[in-house]
Structures are given as structure tokens and as C-alpha cells.
Coordinates of C-alpha atoms and ligand atoms in Angstrom, one line a residue:
X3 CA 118.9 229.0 6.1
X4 CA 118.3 227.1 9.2
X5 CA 120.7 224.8 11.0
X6 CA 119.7 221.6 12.5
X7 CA 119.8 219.9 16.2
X8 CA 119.1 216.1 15.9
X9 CA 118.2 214.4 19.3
X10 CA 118.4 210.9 20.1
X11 CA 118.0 208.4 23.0
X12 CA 120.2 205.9 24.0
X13 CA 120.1 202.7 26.8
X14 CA 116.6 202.9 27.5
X15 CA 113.1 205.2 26.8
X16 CA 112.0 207.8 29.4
X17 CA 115.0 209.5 30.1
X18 CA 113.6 212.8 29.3
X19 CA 115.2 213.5 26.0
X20 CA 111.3 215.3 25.1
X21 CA 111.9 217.6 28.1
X22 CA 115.8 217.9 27.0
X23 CA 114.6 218.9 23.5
X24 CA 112.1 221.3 24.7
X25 CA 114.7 223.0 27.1
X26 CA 117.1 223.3 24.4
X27 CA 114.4 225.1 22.7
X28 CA 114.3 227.8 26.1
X29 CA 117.8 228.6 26.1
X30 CA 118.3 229.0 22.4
X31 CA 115.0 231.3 22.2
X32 CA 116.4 232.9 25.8
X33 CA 119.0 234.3 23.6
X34 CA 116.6 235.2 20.9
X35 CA 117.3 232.6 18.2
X36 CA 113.6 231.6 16.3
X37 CA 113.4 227.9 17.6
X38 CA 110.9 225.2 16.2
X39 CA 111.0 221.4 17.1
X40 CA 109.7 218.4 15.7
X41 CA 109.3 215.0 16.6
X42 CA 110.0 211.5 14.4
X43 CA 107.9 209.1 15.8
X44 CA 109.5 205.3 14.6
X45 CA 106.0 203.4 14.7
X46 CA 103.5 202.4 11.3
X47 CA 100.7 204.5 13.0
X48 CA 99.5 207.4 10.5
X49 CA 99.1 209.5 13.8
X50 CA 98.9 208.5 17.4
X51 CA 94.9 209.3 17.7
X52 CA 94.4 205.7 17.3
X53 CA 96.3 204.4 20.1
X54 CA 95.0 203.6 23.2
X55 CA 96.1 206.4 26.0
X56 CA 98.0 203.3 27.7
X57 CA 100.4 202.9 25.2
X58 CA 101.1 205.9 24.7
X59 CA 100.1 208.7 26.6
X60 CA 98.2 211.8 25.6
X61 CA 97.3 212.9 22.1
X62 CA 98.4 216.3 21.7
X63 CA 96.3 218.3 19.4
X64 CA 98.1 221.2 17.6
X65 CA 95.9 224.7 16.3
X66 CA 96.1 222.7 12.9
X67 CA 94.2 219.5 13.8
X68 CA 97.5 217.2 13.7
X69 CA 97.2 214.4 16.4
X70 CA 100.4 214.2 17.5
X71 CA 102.6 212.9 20.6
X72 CA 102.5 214.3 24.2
X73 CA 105.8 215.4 23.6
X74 CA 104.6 218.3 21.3
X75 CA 102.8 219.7 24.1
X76 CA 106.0 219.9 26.2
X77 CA 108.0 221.7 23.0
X78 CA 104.7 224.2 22.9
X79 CA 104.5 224.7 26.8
X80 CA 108.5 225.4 27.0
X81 CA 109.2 227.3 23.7
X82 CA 105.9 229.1 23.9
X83 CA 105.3 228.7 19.5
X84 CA 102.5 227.3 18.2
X85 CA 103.3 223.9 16.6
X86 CA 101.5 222.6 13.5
X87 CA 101.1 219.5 11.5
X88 CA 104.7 219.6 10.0
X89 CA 106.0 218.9 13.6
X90 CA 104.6 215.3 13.6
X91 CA 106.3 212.9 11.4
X92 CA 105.5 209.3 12.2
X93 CA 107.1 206.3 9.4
X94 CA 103.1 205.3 9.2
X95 CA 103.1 208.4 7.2
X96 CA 106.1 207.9 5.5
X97 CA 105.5 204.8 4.4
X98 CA 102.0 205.9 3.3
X99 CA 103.4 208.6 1.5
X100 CA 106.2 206.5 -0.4
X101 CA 103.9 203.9 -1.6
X102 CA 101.2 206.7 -2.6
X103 CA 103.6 207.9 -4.4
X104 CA 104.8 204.7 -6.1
X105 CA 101.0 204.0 -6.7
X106 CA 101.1 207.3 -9.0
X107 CA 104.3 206.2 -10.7
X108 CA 106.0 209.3 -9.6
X109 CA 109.2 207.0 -9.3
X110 CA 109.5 205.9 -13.2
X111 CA 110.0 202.4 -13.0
X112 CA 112.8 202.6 -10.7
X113 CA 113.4 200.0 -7.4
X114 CA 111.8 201.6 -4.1
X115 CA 113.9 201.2 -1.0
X116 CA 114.9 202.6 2.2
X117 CA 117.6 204.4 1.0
X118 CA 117.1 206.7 -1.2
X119 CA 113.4 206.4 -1.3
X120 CA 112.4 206.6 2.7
X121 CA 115.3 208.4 3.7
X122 CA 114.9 211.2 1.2
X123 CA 110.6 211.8 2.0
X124 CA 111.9 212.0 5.9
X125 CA 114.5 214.6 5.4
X126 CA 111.9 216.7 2.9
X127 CA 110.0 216.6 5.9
X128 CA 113.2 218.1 8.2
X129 CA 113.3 220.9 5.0
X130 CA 109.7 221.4 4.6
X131 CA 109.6 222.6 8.6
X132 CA 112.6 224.7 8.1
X133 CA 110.9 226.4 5.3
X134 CA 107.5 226.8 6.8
X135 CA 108.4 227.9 10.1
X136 CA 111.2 230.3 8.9
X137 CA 113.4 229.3 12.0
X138 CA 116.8 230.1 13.1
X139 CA 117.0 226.5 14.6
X140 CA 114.9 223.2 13.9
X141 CA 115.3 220.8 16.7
X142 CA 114.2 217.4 15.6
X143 CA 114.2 214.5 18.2
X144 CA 114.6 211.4 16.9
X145 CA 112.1 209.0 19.1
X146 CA 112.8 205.6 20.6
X147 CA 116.2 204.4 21.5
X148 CA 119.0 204.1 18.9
X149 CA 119.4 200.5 18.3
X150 CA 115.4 199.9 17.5
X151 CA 115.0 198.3 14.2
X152 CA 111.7 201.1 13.4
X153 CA 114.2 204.3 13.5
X154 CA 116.8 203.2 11.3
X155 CA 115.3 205.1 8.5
X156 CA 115.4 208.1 10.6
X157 CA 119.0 207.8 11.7
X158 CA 120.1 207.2 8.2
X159 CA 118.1 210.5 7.2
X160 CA 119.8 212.8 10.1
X161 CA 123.1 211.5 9.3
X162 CA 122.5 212.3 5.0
X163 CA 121.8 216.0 6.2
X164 CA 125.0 216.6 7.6
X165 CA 126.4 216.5 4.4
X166 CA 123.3 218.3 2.7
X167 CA 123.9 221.3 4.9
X168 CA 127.5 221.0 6.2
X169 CA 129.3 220.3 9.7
X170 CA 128.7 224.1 10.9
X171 CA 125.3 223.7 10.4
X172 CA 124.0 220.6 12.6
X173 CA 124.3 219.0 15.5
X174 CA 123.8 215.7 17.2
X175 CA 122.7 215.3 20.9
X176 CA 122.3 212.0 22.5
X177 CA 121.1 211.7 25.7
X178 CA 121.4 208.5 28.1
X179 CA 120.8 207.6 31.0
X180 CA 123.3 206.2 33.9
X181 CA 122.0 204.0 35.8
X182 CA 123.3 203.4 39.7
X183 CA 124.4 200.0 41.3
X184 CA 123.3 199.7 44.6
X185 CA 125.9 197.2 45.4
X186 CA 128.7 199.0 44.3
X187 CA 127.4 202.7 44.8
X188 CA 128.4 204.2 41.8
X189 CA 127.1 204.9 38.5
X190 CA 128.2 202.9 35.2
X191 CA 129.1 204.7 32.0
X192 CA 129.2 201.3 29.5
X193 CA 125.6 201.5 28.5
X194 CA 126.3 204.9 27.4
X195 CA 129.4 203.7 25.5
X196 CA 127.2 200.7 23.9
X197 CA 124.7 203.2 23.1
X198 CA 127.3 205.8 21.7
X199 CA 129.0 202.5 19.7
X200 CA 125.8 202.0 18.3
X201 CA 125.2 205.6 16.9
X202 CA 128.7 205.8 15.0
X203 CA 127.9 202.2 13.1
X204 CA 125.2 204.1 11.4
X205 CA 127.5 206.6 10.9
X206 CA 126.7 209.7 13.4
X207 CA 129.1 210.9 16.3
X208 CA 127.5 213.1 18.7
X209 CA 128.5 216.2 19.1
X210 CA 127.0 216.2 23.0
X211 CA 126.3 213.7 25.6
X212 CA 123.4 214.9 27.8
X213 CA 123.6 212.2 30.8
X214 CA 120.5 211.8 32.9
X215 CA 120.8 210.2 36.1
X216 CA 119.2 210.5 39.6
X217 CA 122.4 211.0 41.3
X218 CA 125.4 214.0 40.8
X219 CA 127.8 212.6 38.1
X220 CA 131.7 213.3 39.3
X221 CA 134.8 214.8 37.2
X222 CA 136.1 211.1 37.3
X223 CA 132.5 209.8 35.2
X224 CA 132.5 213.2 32.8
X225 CA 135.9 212.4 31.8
X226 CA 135.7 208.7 31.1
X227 CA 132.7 209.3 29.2
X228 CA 134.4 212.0 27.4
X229 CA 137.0 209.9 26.6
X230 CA 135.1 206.7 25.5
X231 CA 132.3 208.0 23.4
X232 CA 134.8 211.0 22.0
X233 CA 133.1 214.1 23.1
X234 CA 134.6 217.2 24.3
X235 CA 134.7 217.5 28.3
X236 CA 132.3 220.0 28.3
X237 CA 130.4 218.5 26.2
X238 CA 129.4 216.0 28.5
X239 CA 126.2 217.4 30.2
X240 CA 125.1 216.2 33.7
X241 CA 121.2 215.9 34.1
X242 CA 120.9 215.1 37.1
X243 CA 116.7 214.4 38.3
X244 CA 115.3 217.8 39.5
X245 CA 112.5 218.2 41.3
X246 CA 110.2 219.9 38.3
X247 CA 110.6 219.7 34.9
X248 CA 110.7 223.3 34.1
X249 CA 113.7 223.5 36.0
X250 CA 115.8 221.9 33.1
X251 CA 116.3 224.5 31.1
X252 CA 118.1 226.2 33.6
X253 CA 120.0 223.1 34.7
X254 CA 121.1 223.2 31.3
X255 CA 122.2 226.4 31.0
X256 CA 124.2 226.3 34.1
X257 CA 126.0 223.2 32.3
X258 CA 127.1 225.6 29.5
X259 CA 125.3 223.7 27.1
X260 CA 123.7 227.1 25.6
X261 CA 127.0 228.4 25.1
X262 CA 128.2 225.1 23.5
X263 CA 125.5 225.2 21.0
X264 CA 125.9 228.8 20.0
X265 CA 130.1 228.4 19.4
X266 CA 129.2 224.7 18.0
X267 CA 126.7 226.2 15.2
X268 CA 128.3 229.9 15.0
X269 CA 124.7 231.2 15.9
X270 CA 125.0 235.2 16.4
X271 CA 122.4 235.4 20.0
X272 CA 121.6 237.8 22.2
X273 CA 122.9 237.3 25.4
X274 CA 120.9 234.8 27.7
X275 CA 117.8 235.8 29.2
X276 CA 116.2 233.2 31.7
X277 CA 114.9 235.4 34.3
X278 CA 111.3 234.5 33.7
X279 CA 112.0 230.8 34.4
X280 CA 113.9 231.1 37.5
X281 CA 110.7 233.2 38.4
X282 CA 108.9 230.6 37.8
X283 CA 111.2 227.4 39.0
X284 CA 111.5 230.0 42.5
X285 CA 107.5 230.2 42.3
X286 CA 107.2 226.3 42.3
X287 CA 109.6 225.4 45.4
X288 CA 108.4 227.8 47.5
X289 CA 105.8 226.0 49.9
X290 CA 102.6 227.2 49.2
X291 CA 99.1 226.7 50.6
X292 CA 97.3 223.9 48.7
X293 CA 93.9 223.5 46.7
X294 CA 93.2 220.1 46.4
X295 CA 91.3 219.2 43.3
X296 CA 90.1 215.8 42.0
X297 CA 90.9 214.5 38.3
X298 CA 88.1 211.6 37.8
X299 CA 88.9 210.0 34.9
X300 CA 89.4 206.4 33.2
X301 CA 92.8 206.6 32.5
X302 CA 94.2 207.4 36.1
X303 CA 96.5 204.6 36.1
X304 CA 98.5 206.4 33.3
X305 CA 98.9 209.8 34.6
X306 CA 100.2 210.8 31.2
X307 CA 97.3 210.1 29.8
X308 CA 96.3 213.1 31.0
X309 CA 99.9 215.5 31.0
X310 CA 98.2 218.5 29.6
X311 CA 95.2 218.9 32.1
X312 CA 98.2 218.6 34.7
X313 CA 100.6 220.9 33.1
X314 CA 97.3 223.5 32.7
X315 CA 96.3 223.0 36.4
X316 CA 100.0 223.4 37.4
X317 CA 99.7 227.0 35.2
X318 CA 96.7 228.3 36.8
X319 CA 97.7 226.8 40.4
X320 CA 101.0 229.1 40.3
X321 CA 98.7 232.0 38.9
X322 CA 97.2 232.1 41.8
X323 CA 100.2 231.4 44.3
X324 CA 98.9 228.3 45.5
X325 CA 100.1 224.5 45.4
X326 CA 98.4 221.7 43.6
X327 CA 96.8 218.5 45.4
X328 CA 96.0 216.5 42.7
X329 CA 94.0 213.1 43.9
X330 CA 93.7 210.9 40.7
X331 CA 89.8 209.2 41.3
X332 CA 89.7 205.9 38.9
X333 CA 86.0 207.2 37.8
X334 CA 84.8 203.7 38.1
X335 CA 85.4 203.4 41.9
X336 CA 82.4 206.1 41.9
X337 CA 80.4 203.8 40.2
X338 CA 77.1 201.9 41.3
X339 CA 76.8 202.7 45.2
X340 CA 80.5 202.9 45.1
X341 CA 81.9 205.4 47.3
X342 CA 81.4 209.1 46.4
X343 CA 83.1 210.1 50.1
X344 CA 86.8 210.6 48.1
X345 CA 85.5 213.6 46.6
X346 CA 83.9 215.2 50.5
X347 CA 87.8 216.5 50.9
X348 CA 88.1 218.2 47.2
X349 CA 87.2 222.2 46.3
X350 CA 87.4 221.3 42.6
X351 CA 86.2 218.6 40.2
X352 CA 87.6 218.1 37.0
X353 CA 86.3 215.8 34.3
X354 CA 88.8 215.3 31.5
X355 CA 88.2 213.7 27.8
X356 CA 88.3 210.4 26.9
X357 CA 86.7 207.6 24.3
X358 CA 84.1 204.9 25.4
X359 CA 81.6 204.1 27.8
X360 CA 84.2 202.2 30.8
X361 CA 83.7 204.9 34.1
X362 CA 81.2 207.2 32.5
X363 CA 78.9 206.3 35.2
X364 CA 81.2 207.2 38.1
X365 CA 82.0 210.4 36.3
X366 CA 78.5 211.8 36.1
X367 CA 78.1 210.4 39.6
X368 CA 81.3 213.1 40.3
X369 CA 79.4 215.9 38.5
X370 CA 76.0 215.7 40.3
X371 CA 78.0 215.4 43.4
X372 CA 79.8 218.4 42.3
X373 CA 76.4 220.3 41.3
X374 CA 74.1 219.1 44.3
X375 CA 77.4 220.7 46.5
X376 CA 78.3 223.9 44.9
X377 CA 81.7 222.1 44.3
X378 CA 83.7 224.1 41.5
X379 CA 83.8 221.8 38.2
X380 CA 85.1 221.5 34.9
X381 CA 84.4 220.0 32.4
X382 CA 86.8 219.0 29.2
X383 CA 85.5 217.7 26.3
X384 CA 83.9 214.2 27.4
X385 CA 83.7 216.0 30.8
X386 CA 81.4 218.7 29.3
X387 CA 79.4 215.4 27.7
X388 CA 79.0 213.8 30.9
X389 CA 77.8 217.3 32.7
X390 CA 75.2 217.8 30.0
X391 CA 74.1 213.7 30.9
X392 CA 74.4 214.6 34.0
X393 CA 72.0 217.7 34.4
X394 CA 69.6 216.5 31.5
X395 CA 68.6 213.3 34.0
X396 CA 68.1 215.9 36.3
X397 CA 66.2 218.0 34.5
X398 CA 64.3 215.8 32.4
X399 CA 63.6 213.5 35.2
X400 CA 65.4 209.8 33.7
X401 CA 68.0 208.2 34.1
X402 CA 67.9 207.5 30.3
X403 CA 69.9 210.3 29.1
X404 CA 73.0 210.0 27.3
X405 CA 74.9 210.1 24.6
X406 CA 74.8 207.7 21.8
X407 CA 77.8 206.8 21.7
X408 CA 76.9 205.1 25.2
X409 CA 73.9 203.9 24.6
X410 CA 72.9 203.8 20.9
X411 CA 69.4 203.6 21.7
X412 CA 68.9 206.4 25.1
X413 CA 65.3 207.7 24.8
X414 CA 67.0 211.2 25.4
X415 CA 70.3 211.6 23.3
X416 CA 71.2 214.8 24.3
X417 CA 74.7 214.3 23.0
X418 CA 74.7 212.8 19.5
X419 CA 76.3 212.7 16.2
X420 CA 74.8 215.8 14.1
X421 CA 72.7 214.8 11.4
X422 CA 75.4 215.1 8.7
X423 CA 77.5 213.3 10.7
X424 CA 75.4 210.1 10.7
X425 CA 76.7 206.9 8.9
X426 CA 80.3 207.6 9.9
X427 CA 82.0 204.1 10.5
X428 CA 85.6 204.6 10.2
X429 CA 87.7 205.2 13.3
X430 CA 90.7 207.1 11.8
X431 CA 90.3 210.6 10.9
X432 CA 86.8 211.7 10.9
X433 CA 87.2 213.6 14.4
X434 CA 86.4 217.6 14.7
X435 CA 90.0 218.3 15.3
X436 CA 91.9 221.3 15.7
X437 CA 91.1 225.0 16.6
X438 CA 87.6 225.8 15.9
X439 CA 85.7 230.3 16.7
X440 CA 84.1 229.9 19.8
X441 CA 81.9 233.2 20.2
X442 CA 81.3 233.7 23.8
X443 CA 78.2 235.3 25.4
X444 CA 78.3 238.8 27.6
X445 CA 78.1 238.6 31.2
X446 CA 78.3 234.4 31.1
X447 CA 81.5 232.9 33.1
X448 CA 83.8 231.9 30.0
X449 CA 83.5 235.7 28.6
X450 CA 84.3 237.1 32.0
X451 CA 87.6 234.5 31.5
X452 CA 88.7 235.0 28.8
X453 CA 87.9 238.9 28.3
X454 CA 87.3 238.6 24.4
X455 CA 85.6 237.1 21.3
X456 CA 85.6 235.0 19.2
X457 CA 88.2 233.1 20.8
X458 CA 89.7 229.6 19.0
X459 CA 90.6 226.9 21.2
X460 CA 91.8 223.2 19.9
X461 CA 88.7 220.3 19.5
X462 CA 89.2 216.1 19.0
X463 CA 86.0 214.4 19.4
X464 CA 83.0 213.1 17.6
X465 CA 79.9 213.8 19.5
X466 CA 78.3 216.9 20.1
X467 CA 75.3 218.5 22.0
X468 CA 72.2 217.5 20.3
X469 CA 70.3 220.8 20.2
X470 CA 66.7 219.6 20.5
X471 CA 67.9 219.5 24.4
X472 CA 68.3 223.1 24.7
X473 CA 65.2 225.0 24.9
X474 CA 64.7 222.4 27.6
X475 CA 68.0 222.5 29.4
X476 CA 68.2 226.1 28.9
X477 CA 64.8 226.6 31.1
X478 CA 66.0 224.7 33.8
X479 CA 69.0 226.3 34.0
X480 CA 71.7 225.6 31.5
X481 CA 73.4 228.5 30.2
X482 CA 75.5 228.5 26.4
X483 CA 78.2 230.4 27.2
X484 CA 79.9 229.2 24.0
X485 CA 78.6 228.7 20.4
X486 CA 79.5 228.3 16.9
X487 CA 79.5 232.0 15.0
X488 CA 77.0 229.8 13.0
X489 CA 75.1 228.9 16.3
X490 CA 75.1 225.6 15.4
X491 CA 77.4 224.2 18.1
X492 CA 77.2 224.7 22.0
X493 CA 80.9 224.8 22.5
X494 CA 80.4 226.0 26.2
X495 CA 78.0 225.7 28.8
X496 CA 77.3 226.5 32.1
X497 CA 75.3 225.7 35.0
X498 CA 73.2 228.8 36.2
X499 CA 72.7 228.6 39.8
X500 CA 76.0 227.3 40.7
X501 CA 79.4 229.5 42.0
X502 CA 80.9 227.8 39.1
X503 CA 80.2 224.5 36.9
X504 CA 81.5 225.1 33.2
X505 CA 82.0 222.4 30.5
X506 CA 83.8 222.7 27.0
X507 CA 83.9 220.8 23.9
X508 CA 86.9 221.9 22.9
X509 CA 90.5 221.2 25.3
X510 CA 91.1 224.7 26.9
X511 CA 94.3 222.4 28.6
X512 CA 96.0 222.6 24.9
X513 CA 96.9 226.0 25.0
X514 CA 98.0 226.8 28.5
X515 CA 101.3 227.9 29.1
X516 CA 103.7 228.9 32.2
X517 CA 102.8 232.2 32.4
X518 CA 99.9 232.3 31.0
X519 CA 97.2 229.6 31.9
X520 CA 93.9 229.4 30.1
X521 CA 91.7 231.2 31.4
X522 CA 89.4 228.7 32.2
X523 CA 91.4 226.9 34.1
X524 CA 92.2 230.0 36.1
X525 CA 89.2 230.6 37.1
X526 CA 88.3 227.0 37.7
X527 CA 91.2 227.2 40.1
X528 CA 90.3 230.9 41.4
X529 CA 86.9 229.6 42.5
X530 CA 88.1 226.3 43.9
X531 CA 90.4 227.6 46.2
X532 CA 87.6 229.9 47.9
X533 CA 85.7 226.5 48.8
X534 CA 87.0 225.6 52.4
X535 CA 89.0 222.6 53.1
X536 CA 87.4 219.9 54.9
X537 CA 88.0 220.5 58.5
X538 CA 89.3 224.4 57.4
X539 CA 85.9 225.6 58.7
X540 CA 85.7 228.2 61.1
X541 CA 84.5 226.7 64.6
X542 CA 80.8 227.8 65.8
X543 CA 81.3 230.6 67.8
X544 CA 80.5 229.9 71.5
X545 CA 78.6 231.7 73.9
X546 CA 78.6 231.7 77.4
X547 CA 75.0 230.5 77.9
X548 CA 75.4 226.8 75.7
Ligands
LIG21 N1 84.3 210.5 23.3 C1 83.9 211.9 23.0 C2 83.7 212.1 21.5 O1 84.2 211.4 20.7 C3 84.7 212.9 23.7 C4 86.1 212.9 23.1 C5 87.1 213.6 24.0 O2 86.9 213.8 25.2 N2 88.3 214.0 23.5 O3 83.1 213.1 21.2

């Protein structure tokens, strides 16, 4: 049977309590205990694929085709599982599932409420995980900050379980944050005891405080918060800011919080094993000699908007034993005659997915900058759309070409619904989501990545390449590297006389992981850091006669 690890925030959101959850997850599976997470998001969404990347971030897409929270990625990246749609419980699909079931009259007449009606669909949810995923330990984090009216429910349902599957079985984490008074110069503990307060009136007492601050916490402030919020000493975990988030884990460990959860839970591990990460933390601090790429996007401003892409170039950046120079280009500063000279200092080019036509000019102003200059690019998803615009003007000779769902009515739609797609109005579920076969073609630059076929990588988009363009793309030098087994779908593609231009449809940035970075972002990265640096060029030699 599995035991449970509930996670909650207190005091404010963004303390880290994803990251804390996805460490947890390292040092339990470090001492070979089977780990899975999950995360109950409080808001009425079904599924966060229809919120705008500014409210919330990325959409992490699991192998499955769940849309789920950025968060997911981090559980994935860190426990190194792959997650599916059980892991994504939002109370949008509660609720939707209460009612539907109401609707059927599976309830006989009876009053529907909160408790036992909500509560008891959100812990089958806890059980159904448990069962699917067979492991040792689900960790389940509990978003938003205790005290939000939306994750009662959820509160209520994590505190009904400890009876369900008795005290030796669960535990509660709460992690807070301390915040520091400048005035004073020191760190105050009471929002952590309000926060704590609030927690034991719905009837949970953490077993562990994880405290997150940006400066060390003394004996003096472990002890008072042990005393106040009724923890054990040494169960009163500093996390204090570190410089990269895969450092936490071992931050963690060092606190004796792996050993705490083992004796806590009476798990039988192996002993610890975290060599790999301190590899991999030693890896990241040592200074390294940069490759400094440009992200054009529209969602710059959010930089979460686009954590994946990061996390993948961070991946393929270590693979390589470089460091990462990430310059964030707002796409629409490249629009119009807008200034194109940002990009003169870059040796790669990356073009990441997004929705609507905002920036899409800039970006395919990036990419024929990047093809007119040999600069290494890729393309993800919308980026592969806008490299496909962007060559097919060049090629066809127009400026018209586009997709549809730019301009409706382009002469030259060479990225378009297909034809049984057509008629789709509805914004909510009708995406290609999820891992989809990509065969890949001999000698082309994704099969020389990835080394193997048919490979399956995660998709979330509508659009696709229309394939009347290819004949005619293909002679002037497009390549599919990537279809469909059916043929039906470019899925990759390539520029032909370039060191290396490659788009895909699908997210290649999903399943990167330390370690191991997708392949095609290590060779995107493996070509870009052969392109010298602007003023890295070799002087002219000089002879004695100039
Ligand atoms: N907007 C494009 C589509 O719907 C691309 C989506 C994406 O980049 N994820 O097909």
C-alpha cells in the first residue's frame, strides 16, 4: 500500500513548495523508494490550457495529453518518472465530476455537499494515483496558500486520509516562508505561527516545517518555531535561497529531512545515494565559457511562461560543459523596421510555442535573420510555424504566407487546420495533445540526434503544415526530417543548406531531463556554440608589407 506526503504553503505563494515537493521526491527515490507526485490545483479551471501564460505560467504537457501546471514539469525533471493525467487534479474537475455525477443520479436522492460529496471524489483521486502508479510514496502538494477559501476542499480531504490509512502512513509538510525586516535585521517567525494556527483549525498539524528564507535561520528561530507551531526541532527545516534549484535536494538532505521522513513513515530504503546531483550542482557553479542564445518570444515578460525551454537549454548547456546566456527578445521589438541588431551578438535562435498572432512578425523576422546568417535555430512548435512562414515567403516569393490562424484569408496557407479539422469552434479541448510516433528520416539532422525511430515526443497545438506546400518547399530546400508513420504529418523539418535550422511540432523541451537533454536541444546547443562570439573572431593576420 502506499503512504502519503501532503504538501502545503503557508504566508504567501512562491516559496518554492513545487521545487520542495520535487526534491522530496530526489531523496526518497535516492534511497530507492518508488516516488510519484501529484498536484491539487484550487481554481474552477477544467485544466490550465485555457489560461493565459500570464497568469499562470507554462502548461506542462504530460506523455498522456493532460494539460497540467508547470509544476509537473519540475516533479518530472527532478524524480525523472513520467507523469500522467492522474497527477493533475484541478476542483474545475472536481466539481465537474460531482455534478456529472449528480446529473446521472448516481447519488440517490441524497443532499450534495462539500463534505462527503467533494471531499470523497478528491481523495479517490489521491487512491486512484496510488493504485495506478504502484508507488512506495505519493506526494501530493496541496496548491495555493492555506487560508484560501478555493482549497478548503482539499485540506478537508488530506486531513480524512489520515484516518483512512493511519498516522504511520502520512505525513504533512508545510512550508513558509520568513520574511526579513530590514529595520530590525532579523527574520520574523509569527506569519509562520498564523499560518501553522490556520492549518490545525481545519484540523491538520504538520508533521514538518520546511522554512524558506533568503537568509541563514539561527538555533534561536528553529527553536521558537519548534516550540510555537509544535514540531520536533529537527523537524524544522531551513531553506535557505540557493543559487540553483537543483541544488535543493541536497540542501534538504543535509537538513536530515530524508532521514526524518524514512523514521517518520517506517519506510525500509536503501541508503542515500545523491552522487549524481552533487555532480550535477558541482557542474553548474563551476564558471564555464558561455553560449549566448536568444529566446524571441511573446511571453518574455513572464519567464515562466517558458520554464521548460529554460530547464532543456540549461540540460543541453551542461551537456556540453558550457554556461547559458539567455537574452529574453520581446518578439515584437523585432517588428516593422524595429531593430534586428539584438540578435548580431547571439550563436543560437530559439523560437518557442505560443497562441495568437501578437509578435509573430518579429519572430519570423528572427528566423530569416537566423537563415540569411547561418545562425543555429530552433524551432518549437509555433517556432517551427513561423520557420515554415518564414522560408515559404522566401521561396514562394510573398509576403502573403501564413498560417490561418493569422490571417484567415493568406493566399498561401501553408500552415492550416487539416481538412477534418475544419469547423472546430471550441477553445477547450480540441488540441493535438500528448505524445504522438515521429518516424524520422536517415541521414537528416533529427535522426543523427536522436539515433533511433520512431521516436514519441509530447504535441499541444491546433495547426499544422498544410501539405500542398511541400513539393514546393521541399524543391527549394526544405527537408522533412520528421513525419507521421501515416505520412500525413511533417512533424520535423529542416532547412537544407544551412549548418543547422530545425523546427518541430511537437515540444522536444517536455522531456528533457538533467542528465539527459533532448537531443535536439543538444545539438541545437552543440552547433551554436561553434558560431563565434561577436568580437571572438580571430584578428586578420598581418603582414609586413600592409
Ligand atoms: N498556435 C499554434 C497552434 O495552435 C502553436 C501552438 C504551440 O506553439 N503550442 O497550432
Amino acid at each position: 500500500m502506499s503512504k502519503y506526503i501532503f504538501v502545503t504553503g503557508g504566508v504567501v505563494s512562491s516559496v518554492g513548495k513545487g521545487i520542495t515537493v520535487a526534491s522530496i521526491g530526489t531523496i526518497l527515490k535516492s534511497r530507492q523508494i518508488s516516488v510519484t507526485a501529484q498536484k491539487l490545483d484550487p481554481y474552477l479551471n477544467v485544466d490550465p490550457g485555457t489560461m493565459s501564460p500570464y497568469q499562470h505560467g507554462e502548461v506542462f504537457v504530460t506523455q498522456d495529453g493532460a494539460e497540467t501546471d508547470l509544476d509537473l514539469g519540475n516533479y518530472e525533471r527532478f524524480i525523472d518518472v513520467n507523469l500522467t493525467t492522474e497527477s493533475s487534479v484541478t476542483s474545475g474537475q472536481i466539481y465537474s465530476e460531482v455534478i456529472a455525477k449528480e446529473r446521472r443520479g448516481d447519488f440517490l436522492g441524497g443532499t450534495i455537499q462539500v463534505v462527503p460529496h467533494v471531499t470523497s471524489e478528491i481523495k479517490d483521486r489521491f487512491k486512484r494515483l496510488a493504485e495506478k502508479s504502484k508507488a512506495d510514496v505519493v506526494i501530493i502538494e496541496v496548491g495555493g496558500t492555506v487560508g484560501d477559501i478555493e482549497g478548503l476542499p482539499f485540506l478537508e480531504a488530506a486531513r480524512q486520509m489520515r484516518n483512512e490509512v493511519g498516522r504511520d502512513n502520512i505525513l504533512y509538510v508545510h512550508v513558509t516562508l520568513l520574511p526579513y525586516l530590514n529595520s530590525t535585521k532579523e527574520l520574523k517567525t509569527k506569519p509562520t505561527q498564523h499560518s501553522v494556527n490556520e492549518l490545525r483549525r481545519i484540523g491538520i498539524q504538520p508533521d514538518i516545517i520546511a522554512c524558506r528564507s533568503d537568509y541563514p535561520i539561527s538555533e534561536e528561530i528553529r527553536n521558537k518555531i519548534s516550540l510555537f507551531c509544535d514540531v520536533e526541532r529537527k523537524a524544522v527545516i531551513p531553506l535557505t535561497t540557493v543559487s540553483t534549484i537543483y541544488e535543493v535536494p541536497l540542501v534538504l538532505e543535509e537538513e536530515g529531512l530524508g532521514q526524518l521522513i524514512v523514521d517518520k513513515m517506517k519506510l525500509k530504503p536503501r541508503p542515500p545515494d545523491l552522487s549524481q546531483w552533487q555532480e550535477l550542482v558541482n557542474l553548474i557553479k563551476t564558471p564555464r565559457e558561455p553560449v549566448k542564445i536568444a529566446l524571441v518570444g511573446k511571453y518574455v515578460e513572464l519567464q515562466d511562461a517558458y520554464f521548460s525551454v529554460r530547464e532543456a537549454l540549461q540540460h543541453a548547456i551542461l551537456h556540453h560543459g558550457r554556461d547559458l546566456e539567455l537574452i529574453w527578445v520581446p518578439s515584437e521589438t523585432l517588428e516593422n523596421s524595429g531593430d534586428v541588431s539584438v540578435l548580431r551578438s547571439v550563436q543560437g535562435i530559439i523560437v518557442p510555442g505560443g497562441f495568437g498572432i501578437r509578435g509573430i512578425e518579429g519572430m519570423v523576422r528572427a528566423a530569416t535573420y537566423a537563415r540569411e546568417n547561418k545562425i543555429p535555430y530552433l524551432g518549437l512548435c509555433l517556432g517551427m510555424h513561423v520557420m515554415v512562414i518564414e522560408f515559404s515567403r522566401y521561396a514562394l516569393g510573398s509576403n502573403e504566407a501564413n498560417s490561418t490562424e493569422f490571417n484567415a484569408d493568406t493566399r498561401y496557407p501553408v500552415i492550416d487546420f487539416l481538412p477534418d479539422q475544419k469547423g472546430q469552434k471550441i477553445k477547450g479541448g480540441t488540441m493535438r495533445l500528448g505524445n504522438y510516433p515521429c518516424e524520422l528520416v536517415n541521414g537528416s539532422r533529427a535522426a543523427q540526434a536522436y539515433g533511433q525511430s520512431p521516436i514519441y515526443e509530447r504535441h499541444r497545438h491546433r495547426y499544422e503544415f498544410n501539405n500542398e506546400y511541400r513539393q514546393r518547399l521541399e524543391k527549394a530546400g526544405m527537408v522533412y526530417s520528421g513525419l507521421s508513420p501515416d505520412g500525413r504529418l511533417v512533424e520535423v523539418c529542416e532547412i537544407a543548406d544551412h549548418p543547422w535550422m530545425l523546427a518541430s511540432q511537437f515540444h522536444p523541451e517536455f522531456t528533457s531531463r538533467p542528465g539527459h537533454p533532448n537531443p535536439l536541444f543538444r545539438d541545437f546547443i552543440g552547433a551554436a556554440k561553434n558560431v563565434l562570439r561577436e568580437g571572438a573572431q580571430p584578428p586578420l593576420p598581418l603582414s609586413s608589407n600592409l
